[in-house]
mmCIF file of C-alpha atoms in Angstrom:
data_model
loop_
_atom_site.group_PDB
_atom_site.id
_atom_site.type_symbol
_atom_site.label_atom_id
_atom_site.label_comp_id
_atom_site.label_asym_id
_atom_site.label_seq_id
_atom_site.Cartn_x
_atom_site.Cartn_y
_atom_site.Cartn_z
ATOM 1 C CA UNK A 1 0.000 0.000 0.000
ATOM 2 C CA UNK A 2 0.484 3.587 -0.295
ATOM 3 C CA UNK A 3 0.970 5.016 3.393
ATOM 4 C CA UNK A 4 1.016 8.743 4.106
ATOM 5 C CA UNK A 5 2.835 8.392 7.960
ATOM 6 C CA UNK A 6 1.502 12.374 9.433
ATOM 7 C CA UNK A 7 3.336 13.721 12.558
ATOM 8 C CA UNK A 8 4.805 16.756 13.512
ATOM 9 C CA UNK A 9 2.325 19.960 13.535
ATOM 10 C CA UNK A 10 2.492 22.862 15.939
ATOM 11 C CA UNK A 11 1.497 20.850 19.213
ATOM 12 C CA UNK A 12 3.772 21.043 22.398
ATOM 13 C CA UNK A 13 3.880 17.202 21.557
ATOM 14 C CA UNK A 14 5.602 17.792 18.445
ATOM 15 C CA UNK A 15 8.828 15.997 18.893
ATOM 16 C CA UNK A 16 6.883 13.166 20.378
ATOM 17 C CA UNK A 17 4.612 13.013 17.075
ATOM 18 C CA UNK A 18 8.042 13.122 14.835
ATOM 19 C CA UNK A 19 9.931 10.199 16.747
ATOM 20 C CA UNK A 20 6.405 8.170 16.633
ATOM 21 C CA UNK A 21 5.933 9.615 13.000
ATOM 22 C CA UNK A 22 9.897 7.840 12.398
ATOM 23 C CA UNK A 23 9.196 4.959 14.307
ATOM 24 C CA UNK A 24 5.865 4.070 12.375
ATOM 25 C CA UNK A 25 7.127 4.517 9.297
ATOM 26 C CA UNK A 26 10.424 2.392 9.302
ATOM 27 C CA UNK A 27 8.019 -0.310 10.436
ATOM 28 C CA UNK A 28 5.671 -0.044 7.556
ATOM 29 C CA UNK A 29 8.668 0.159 5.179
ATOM 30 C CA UNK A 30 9.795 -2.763 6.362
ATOM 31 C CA UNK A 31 6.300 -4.477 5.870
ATOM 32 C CA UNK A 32 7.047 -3.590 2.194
ATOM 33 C CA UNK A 33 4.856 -0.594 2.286
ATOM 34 C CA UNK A 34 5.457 2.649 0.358
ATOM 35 C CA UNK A 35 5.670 5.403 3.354
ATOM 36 C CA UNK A 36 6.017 9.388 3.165
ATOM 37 C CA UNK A 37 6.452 10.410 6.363
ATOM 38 C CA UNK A 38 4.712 14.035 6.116
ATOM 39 C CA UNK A 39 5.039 16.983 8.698
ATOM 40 C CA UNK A 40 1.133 18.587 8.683
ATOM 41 C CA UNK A 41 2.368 21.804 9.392
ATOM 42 C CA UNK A 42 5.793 22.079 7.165
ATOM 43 C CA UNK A 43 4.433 20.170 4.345
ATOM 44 C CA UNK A 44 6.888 18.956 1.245
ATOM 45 C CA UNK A 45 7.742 21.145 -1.533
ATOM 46 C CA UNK A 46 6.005 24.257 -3.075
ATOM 47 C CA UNK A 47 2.421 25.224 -3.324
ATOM 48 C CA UNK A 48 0.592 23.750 -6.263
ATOM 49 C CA UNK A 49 3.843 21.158 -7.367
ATOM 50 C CA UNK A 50 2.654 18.033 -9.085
ATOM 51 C CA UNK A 51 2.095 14.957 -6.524
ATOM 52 C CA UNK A 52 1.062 12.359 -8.852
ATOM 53 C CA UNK A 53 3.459 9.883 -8.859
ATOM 54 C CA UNK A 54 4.750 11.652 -5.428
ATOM 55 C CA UNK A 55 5.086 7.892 -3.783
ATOM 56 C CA UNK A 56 7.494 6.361 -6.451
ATOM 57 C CA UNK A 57 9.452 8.923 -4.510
ATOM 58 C CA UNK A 58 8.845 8.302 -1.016
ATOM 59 C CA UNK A 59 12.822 7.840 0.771
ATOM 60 C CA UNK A 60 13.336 11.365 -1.114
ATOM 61 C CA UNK A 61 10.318 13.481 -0.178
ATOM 62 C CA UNK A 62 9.769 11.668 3.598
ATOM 63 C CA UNK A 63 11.611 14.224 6.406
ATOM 64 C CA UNK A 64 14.399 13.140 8.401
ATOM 65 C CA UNK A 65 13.177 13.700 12.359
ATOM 66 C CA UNK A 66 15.814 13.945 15.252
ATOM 67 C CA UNK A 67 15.235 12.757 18.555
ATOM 68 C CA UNK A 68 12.562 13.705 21.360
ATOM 69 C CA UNK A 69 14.191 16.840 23.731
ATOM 70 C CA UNK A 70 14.438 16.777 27.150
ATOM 71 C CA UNK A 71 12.362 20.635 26.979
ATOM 72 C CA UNK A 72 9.073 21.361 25.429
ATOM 73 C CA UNK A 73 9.277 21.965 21.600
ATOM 74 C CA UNK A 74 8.976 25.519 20.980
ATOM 75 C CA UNK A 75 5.948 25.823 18.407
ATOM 76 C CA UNK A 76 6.805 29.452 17.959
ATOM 77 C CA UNK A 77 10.208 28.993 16.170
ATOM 78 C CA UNK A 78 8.429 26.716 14.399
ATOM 79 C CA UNK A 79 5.713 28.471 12.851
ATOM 80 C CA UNK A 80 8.104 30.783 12.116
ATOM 81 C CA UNK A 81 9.895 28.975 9.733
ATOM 82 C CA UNK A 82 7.186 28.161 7.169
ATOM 83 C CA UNK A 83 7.298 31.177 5.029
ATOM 84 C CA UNK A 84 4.155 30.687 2.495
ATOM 85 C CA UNK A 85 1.408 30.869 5.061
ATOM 86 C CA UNK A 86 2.513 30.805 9.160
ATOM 87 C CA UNK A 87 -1.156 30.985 9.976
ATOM 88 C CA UNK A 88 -2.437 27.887 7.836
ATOM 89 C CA UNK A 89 -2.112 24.440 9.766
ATOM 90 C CA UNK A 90 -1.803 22.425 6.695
ATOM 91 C CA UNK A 91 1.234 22.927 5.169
ATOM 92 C CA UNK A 92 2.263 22.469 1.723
ATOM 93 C CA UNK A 93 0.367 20.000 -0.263
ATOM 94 C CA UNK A 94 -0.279 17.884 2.844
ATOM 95 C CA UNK A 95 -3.981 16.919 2.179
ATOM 96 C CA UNK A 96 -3.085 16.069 -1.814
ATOM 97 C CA UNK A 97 -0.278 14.119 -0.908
ATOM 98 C CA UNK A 98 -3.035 12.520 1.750
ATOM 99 C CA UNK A 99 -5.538 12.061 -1.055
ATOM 100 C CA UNK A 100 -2.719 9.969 -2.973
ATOM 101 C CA UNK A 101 -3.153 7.373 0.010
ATOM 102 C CA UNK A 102 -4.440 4.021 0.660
ATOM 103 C CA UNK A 103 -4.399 5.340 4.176
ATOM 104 C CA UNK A 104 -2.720 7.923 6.310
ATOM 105 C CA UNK A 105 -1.174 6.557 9.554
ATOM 106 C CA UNK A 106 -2.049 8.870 12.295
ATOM 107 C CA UNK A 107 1.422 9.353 14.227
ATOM 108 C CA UNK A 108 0.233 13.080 15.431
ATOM 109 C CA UNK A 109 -0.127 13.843 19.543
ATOM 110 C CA UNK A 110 -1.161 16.824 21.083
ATOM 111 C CA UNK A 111 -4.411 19.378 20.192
ATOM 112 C CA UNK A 112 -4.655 20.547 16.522
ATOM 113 C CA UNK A 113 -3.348 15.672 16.361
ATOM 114 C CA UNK A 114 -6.130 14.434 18.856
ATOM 115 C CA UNK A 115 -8.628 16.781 19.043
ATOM 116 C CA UNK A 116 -10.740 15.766 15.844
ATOM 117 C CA UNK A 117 -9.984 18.653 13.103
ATOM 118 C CA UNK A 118 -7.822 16.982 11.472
ATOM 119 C CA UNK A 119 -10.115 13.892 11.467
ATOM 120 C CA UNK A 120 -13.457 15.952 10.467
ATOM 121 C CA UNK A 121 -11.291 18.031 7.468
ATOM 122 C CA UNK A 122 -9.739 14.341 6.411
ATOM 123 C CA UNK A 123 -13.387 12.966 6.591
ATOM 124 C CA UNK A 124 -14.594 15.862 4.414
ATOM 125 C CA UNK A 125 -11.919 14.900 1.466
ATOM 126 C CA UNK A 126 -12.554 11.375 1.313
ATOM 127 C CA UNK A 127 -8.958 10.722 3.442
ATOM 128 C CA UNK A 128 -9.037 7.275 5.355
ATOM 129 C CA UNK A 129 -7.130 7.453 8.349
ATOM 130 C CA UNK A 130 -6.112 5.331 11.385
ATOM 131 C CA UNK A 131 -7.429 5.845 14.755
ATOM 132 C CA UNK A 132 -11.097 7.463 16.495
ATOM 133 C CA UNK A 133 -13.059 9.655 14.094
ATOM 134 C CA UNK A 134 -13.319 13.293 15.055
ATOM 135 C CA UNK A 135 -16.633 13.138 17.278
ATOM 136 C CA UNK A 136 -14.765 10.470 19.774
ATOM 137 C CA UNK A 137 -11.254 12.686 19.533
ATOM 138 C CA UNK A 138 -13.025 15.860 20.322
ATOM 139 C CA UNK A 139 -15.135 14.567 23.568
ATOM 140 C CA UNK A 140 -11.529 12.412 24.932
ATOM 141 C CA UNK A 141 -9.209 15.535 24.399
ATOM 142 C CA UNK A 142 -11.533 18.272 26.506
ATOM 143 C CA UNK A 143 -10.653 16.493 29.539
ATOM 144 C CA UNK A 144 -13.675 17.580 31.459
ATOM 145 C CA UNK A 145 -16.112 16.535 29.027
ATOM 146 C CA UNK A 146 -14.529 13.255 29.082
ATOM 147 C CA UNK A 147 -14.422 12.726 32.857
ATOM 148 C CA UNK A 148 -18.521 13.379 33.073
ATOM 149 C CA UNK A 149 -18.623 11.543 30.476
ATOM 150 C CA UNK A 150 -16.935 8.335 31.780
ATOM 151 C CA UNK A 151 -18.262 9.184 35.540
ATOM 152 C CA UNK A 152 -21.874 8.915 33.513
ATOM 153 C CA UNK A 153 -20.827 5.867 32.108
ATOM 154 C CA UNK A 154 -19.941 4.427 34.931
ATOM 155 C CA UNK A 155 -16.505 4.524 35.470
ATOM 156 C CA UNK A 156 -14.948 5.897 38.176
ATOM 157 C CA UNK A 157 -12.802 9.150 38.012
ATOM 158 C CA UNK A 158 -11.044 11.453 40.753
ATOM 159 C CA UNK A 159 -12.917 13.895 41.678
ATOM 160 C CA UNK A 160 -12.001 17.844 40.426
ATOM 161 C CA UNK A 161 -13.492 20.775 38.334
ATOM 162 C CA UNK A 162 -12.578 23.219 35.762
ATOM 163 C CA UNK A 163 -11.639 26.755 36.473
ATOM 164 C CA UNK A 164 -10.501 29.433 33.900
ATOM 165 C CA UNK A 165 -7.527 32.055 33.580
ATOM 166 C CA UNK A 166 -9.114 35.152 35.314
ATOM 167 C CA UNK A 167 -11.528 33.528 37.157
ATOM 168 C CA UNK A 168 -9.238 31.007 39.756
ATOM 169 C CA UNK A 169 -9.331 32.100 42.870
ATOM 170 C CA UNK A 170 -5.222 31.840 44.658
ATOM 171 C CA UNK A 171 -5.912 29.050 47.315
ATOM 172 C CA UNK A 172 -7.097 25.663 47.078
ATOM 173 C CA UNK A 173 -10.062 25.878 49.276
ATOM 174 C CA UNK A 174 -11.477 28.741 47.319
ATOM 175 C CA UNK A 175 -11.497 26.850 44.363
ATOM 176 C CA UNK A 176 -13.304 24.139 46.424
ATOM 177 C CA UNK A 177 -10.024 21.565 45.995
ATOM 178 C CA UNK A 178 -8.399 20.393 49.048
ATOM 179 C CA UNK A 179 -4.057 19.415 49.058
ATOM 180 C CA UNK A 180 -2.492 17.394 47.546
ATOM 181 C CA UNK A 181 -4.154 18.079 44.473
ATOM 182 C CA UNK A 182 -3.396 17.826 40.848
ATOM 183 C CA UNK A 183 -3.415 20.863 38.426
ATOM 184 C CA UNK A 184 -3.500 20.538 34.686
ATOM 185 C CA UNK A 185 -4.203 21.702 31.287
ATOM 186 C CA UNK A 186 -7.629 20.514 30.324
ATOM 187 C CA UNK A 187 -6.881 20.092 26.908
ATOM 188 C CA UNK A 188 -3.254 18.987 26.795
ATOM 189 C CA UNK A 189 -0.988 16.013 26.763
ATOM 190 C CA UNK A 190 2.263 14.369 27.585
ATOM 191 C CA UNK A 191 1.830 15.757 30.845
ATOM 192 C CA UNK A 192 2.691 19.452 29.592
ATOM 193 C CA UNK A 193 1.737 21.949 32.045
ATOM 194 C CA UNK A 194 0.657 19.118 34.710
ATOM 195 C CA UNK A 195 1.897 19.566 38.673
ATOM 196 C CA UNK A 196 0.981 18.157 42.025
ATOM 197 C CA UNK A 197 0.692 21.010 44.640
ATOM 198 C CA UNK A 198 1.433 19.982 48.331
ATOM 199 C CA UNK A 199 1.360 23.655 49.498
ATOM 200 C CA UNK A 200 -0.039 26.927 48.969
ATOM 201 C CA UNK A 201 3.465 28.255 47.147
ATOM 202 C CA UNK A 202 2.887 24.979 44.732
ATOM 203 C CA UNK A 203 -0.354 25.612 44.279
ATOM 204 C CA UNK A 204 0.258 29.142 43.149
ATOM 205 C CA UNK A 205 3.150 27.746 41.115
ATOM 206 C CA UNK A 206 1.264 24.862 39.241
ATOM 207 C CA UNK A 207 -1.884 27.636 37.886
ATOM 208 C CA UNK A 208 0.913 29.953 36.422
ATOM 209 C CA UNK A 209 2.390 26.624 35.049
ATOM 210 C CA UNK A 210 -0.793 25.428 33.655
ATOM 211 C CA UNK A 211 -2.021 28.597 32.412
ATOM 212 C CA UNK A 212 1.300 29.061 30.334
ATOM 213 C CA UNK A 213 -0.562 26.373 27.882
ATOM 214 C CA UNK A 214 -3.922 27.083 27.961
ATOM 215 C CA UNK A 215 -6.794 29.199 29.015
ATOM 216 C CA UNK A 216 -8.625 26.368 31.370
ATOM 217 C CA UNK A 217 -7.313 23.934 34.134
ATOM 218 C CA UNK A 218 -8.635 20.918 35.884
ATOM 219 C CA UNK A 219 -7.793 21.173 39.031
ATOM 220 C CA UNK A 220 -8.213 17.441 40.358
ATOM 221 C CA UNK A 221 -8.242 15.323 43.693
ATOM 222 C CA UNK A 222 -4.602 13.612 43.933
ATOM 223 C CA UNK A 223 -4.900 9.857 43.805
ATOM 224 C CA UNK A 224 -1.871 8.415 46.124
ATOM 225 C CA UNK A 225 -1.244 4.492 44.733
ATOM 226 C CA UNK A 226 -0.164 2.968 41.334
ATOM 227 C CA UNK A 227 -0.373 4.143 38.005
ATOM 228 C CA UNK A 228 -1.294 1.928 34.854
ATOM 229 C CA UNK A 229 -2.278 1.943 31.487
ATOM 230 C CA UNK A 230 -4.222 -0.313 29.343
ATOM 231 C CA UNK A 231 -4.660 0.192 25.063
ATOM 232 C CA UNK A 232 -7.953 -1.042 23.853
ATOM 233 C CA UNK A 233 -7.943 -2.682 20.047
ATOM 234 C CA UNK A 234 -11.099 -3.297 18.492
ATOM 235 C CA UNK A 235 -12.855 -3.458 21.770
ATOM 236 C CA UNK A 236 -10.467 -5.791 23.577
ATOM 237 C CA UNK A 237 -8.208 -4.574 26.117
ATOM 238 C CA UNK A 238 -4.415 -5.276 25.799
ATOM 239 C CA UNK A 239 -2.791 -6.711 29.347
ATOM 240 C CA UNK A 240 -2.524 -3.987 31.723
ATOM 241 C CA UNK A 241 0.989 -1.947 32.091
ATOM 242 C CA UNK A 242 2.205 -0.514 35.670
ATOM 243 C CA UNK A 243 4.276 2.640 35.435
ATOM 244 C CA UNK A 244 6.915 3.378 37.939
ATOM 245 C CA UNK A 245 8.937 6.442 37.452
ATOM 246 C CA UNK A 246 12.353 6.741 39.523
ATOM 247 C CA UNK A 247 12.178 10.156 40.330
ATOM 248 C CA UNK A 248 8.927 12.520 40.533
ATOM 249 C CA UNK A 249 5.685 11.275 38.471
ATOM 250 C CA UNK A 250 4.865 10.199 35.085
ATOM 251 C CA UNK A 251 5.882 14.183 33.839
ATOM 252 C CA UNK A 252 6.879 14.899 30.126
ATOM 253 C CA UNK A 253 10.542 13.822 30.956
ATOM 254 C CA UNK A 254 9.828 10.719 32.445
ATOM 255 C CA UNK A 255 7.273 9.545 29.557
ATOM 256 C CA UNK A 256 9.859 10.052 26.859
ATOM 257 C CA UNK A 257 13.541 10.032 28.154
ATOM 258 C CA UNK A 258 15.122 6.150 28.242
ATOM 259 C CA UNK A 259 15.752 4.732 31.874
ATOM 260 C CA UNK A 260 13.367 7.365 33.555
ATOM 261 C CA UNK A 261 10.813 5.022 34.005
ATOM 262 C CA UNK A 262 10.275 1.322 35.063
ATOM 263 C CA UNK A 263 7.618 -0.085 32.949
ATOM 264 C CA UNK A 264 5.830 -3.452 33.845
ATOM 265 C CA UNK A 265 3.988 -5.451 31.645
ATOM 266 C CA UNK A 266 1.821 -7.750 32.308
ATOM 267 C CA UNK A 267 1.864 -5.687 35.495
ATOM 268 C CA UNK A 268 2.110 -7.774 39.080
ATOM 269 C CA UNK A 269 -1.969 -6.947 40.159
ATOM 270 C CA UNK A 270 -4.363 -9.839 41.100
ATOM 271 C CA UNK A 271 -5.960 -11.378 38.090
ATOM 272 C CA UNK A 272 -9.149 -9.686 39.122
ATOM 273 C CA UNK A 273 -7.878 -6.373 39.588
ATOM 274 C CA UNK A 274 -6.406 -6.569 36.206
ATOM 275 C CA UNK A 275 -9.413 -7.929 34.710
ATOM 276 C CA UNK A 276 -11.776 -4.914 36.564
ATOM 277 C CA UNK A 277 -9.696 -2.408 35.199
ATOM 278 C CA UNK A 278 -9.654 -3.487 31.334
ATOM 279 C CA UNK A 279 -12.771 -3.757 31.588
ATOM 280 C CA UNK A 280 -12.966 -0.232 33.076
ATOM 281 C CA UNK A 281 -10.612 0.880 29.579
ATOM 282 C CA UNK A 282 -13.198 -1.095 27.196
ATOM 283 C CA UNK A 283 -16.084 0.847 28.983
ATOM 284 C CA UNK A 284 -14.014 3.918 28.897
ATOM 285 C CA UNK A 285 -13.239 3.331 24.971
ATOM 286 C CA UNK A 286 -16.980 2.603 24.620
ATOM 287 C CA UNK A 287 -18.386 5.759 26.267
ATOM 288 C CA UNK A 288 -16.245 8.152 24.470
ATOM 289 C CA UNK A 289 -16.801 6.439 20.853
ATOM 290 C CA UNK A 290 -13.292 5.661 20.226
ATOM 291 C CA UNK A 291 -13.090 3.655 17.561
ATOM 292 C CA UNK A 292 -10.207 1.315 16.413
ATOM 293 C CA UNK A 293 -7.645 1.909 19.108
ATOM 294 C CA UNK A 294 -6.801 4.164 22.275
ATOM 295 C CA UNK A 295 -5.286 3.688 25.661
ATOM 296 C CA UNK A 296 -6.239 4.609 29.496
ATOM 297 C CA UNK A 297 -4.208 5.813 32.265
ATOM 298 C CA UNK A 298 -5.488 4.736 35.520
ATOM 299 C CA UNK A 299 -4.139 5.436 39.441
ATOM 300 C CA UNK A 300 -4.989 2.516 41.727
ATOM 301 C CA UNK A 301 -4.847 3.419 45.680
ATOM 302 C CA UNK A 302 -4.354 1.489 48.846
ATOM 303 C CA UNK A 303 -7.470 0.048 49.318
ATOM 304 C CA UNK A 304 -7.707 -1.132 45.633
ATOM 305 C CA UNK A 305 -9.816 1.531 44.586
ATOM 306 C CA UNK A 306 -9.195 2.949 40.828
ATOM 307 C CA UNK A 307 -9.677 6.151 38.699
ATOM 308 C CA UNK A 308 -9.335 6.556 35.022
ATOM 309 C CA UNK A 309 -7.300 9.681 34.962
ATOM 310 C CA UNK A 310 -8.013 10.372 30.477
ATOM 311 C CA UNK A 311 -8.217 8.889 27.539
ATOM 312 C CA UNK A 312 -5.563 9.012 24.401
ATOM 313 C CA UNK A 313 -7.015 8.526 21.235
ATOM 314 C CA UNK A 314 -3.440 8.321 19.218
ATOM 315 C CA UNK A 315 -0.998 7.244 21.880
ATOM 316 C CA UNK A 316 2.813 7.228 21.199
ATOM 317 C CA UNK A 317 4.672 4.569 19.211
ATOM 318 C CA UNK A 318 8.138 5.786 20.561
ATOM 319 C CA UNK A 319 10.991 3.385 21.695
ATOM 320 C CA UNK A 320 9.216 3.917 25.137
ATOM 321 C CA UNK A 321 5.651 3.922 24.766
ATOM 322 C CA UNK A 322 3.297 1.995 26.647
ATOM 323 C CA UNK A 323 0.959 0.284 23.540
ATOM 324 C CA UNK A 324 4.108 -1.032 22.032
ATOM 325 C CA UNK A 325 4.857 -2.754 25.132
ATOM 326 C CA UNK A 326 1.329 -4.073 26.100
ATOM 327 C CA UNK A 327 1.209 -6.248 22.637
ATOM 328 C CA UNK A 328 4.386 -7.278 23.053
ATOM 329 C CA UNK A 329 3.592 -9.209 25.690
ATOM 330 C CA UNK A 330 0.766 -10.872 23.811
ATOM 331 C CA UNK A 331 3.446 -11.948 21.184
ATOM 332 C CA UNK A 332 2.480 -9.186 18.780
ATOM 333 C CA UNK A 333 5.904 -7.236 17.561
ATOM 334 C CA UNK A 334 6.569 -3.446 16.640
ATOM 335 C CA UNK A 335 6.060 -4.387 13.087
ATOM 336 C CA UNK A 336 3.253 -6.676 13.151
ATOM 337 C CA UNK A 337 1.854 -3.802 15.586
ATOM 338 C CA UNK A 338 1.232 -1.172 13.037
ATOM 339 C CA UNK A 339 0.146 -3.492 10.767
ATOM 340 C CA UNK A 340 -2.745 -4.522 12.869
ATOM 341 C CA UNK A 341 -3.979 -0.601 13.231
ATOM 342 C CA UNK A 342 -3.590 -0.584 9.726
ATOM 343 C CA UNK A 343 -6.245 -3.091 9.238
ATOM 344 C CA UNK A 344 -8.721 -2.610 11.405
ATOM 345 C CA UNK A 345 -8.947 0.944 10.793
ATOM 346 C CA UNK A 346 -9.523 -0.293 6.974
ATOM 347 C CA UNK A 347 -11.932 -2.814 8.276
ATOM 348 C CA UNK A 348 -13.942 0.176 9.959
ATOM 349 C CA UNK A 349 -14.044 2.038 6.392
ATOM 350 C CA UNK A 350 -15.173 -1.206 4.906
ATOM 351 C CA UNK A 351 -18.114 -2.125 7.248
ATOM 352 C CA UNK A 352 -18.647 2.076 7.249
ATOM 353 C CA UNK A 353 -19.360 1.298 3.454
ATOM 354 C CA UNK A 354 -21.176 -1.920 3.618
ATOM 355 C CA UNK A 355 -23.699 -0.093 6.275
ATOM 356 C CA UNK A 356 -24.374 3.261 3.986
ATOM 357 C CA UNK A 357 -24.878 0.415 1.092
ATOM 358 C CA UNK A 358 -27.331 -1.450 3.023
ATOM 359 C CA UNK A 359 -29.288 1.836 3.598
ATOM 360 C CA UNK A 360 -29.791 2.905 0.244
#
């Protein structure tokens, strides 16, 4: 097949997307695939340049991504060096290139990645892509939506609420929170912009932190235990992960820097606590209407009480990730991996079909 691999974009999640965006793609080449690994926002080439036969070039036009930093990308420099249109998000012949498909592999993290434009514009021209359609994207990336959602639905969440930049009030018990409590972005990911405030000073810290990103926080009950993770594929949940960083908590450094983070999987949890919290994910997945794939992150306390803490509707595919991992200890490789998103995201366009057939 023809594979358009899209990563990169103006997200804070940007160098996450391009190492994914690399990873994916080598993969699928090796599958015998024929793979342009595409930045959204940069784009290949000039405005209006022929793309028909753009794939019989694919190792020449595909970009060459370095590793993930240790700091947050900044999106800034960025935009600035696209010179036709800064203000566009699709760069340069992105969406023909993406019409010249079979498929386009979603490797993009991050807001303008996860939070279903991309997917609603794609679904508009006719693009098949991998991964939760834009309805399902939009509810799991506005993290407050998602938690009444899920809470709804019946699975449990930590308790918190929303406040806005302007309106937060400078202590915790004005803002009706209590310490230790979490503070974070409501719309972000990677854990950019996330702290855990023990004290007043923190507290007042972690709201200038968080409103650095974005306009609204979640200010959220802390949940003292262990944190896991478990992908759902086609409804079935993947064994469950346990995540154990060495210093601090699951931050953006820890998620993406080798050796910051002990990863178990099939993590050491009595069979039925394993099996109550997949089936917590599969509810989760359900609830939100992700389709095809996504993951959960869950904290379990003392007494054996969990929370689903969000949903990620394109998680990472980087040398660390937590999906990889998960099939891998089901027998399923890196390779075979992104094969198997590949085709069931094609077997959603093809029963998609079949249904608008049946109702003609």
């Amino acid at each position: 097949m023809d594979i358009v691999v899209l990563a990169g974009g103006l997200s804070t999640e940007r160098d996450v997307s391009l190492k994914t965006g690399e990873m994916v793609a080598g993969a699928l080449r090796e599958n015998g695939h024929r793979v342009i690994l595409l930045d959204v926002f940069m784009g290949y080439g000039t405005p209006g340049e022929p793309t028909e036969d753009i794939f019989s070039r694919a190792d020449e036009v595909s970009l060459q991504p370095t590793g993930i930093s240790v700091t947050v990308p900044d999106t800034a420099r960025m935009k600035a060096l696209r010179g036709d249109s800064p203000d566009g998000f699709f760069g340069p012949n992105v969406i023909r290139i993406c019409q010249h498909s079979d498929i386009v592999f979603m490797a993009l993290h991050g807001e303008d990645g996860e939070n279903g434009k991309i997917q609603a514009a794609f679904d508009l021209f006719g693009i098949r892509y991998t991964g939760s359609g834009y309805l399902g994207s939009a509810l799991a990336m506005n993290k407050e939506i998602a938690k009444q959602l899920l809470s709804a639905g019946g699975v449990p969440v930590p308790a918190g609420r929303l406040v806005k930049r302007g309106e937060a009030k400078k202590t915790p018990e004005e803002n009706q929170v209590s310490l230790p409590c979490v503070v974070k972005p409501c719309c972000g990911g990677s854990s950019i912009g996330v702290s855990i405030a023990h004290s007043q000073a923190e507290f007042e810290a972690a709201l200038e932190e968080g409103f650095r990103y974005e306009r609204e926080l979640i200010l959220e009950e802390y949940v003292e235990g262990r944190e896991f993770s478990v992908a759902v594929i086609a409804g079935r949940a993947l064994p469950v992960i346990e995540i154990a960083p060495i210093d601090g908590f699951y931050d953006y450094r820890n998620k993406y820097q080798p050796g910051s983070t002990v990863e178990t999987c099939p993590a050491d949890l009595p069979e039925e606590v394993a099996a109550r919290m997949q089936e917590y994910a599969k509810k989760a997945a359900k609830t939100l209407g992700l389709k095809t794939y996504s993951r959960m992150d869950f904290m379990l306390n003392q007494d054996q009480e969990m929370f689903c803490l969000e949903a990620n509707t394109l998680p990472g595919m980087t040398p660390t990730s937590l999906i990889p991992q998960e099939a891998a200890a089901e027998g399923t490789d890196f390779n075979g991996l992104c094969e198997q998103l590949i085709g069931i995201s094609l077997q959603r366009y093809a029963a998609e079909s079949a249904s608008a057939g049946d109702g003609v």
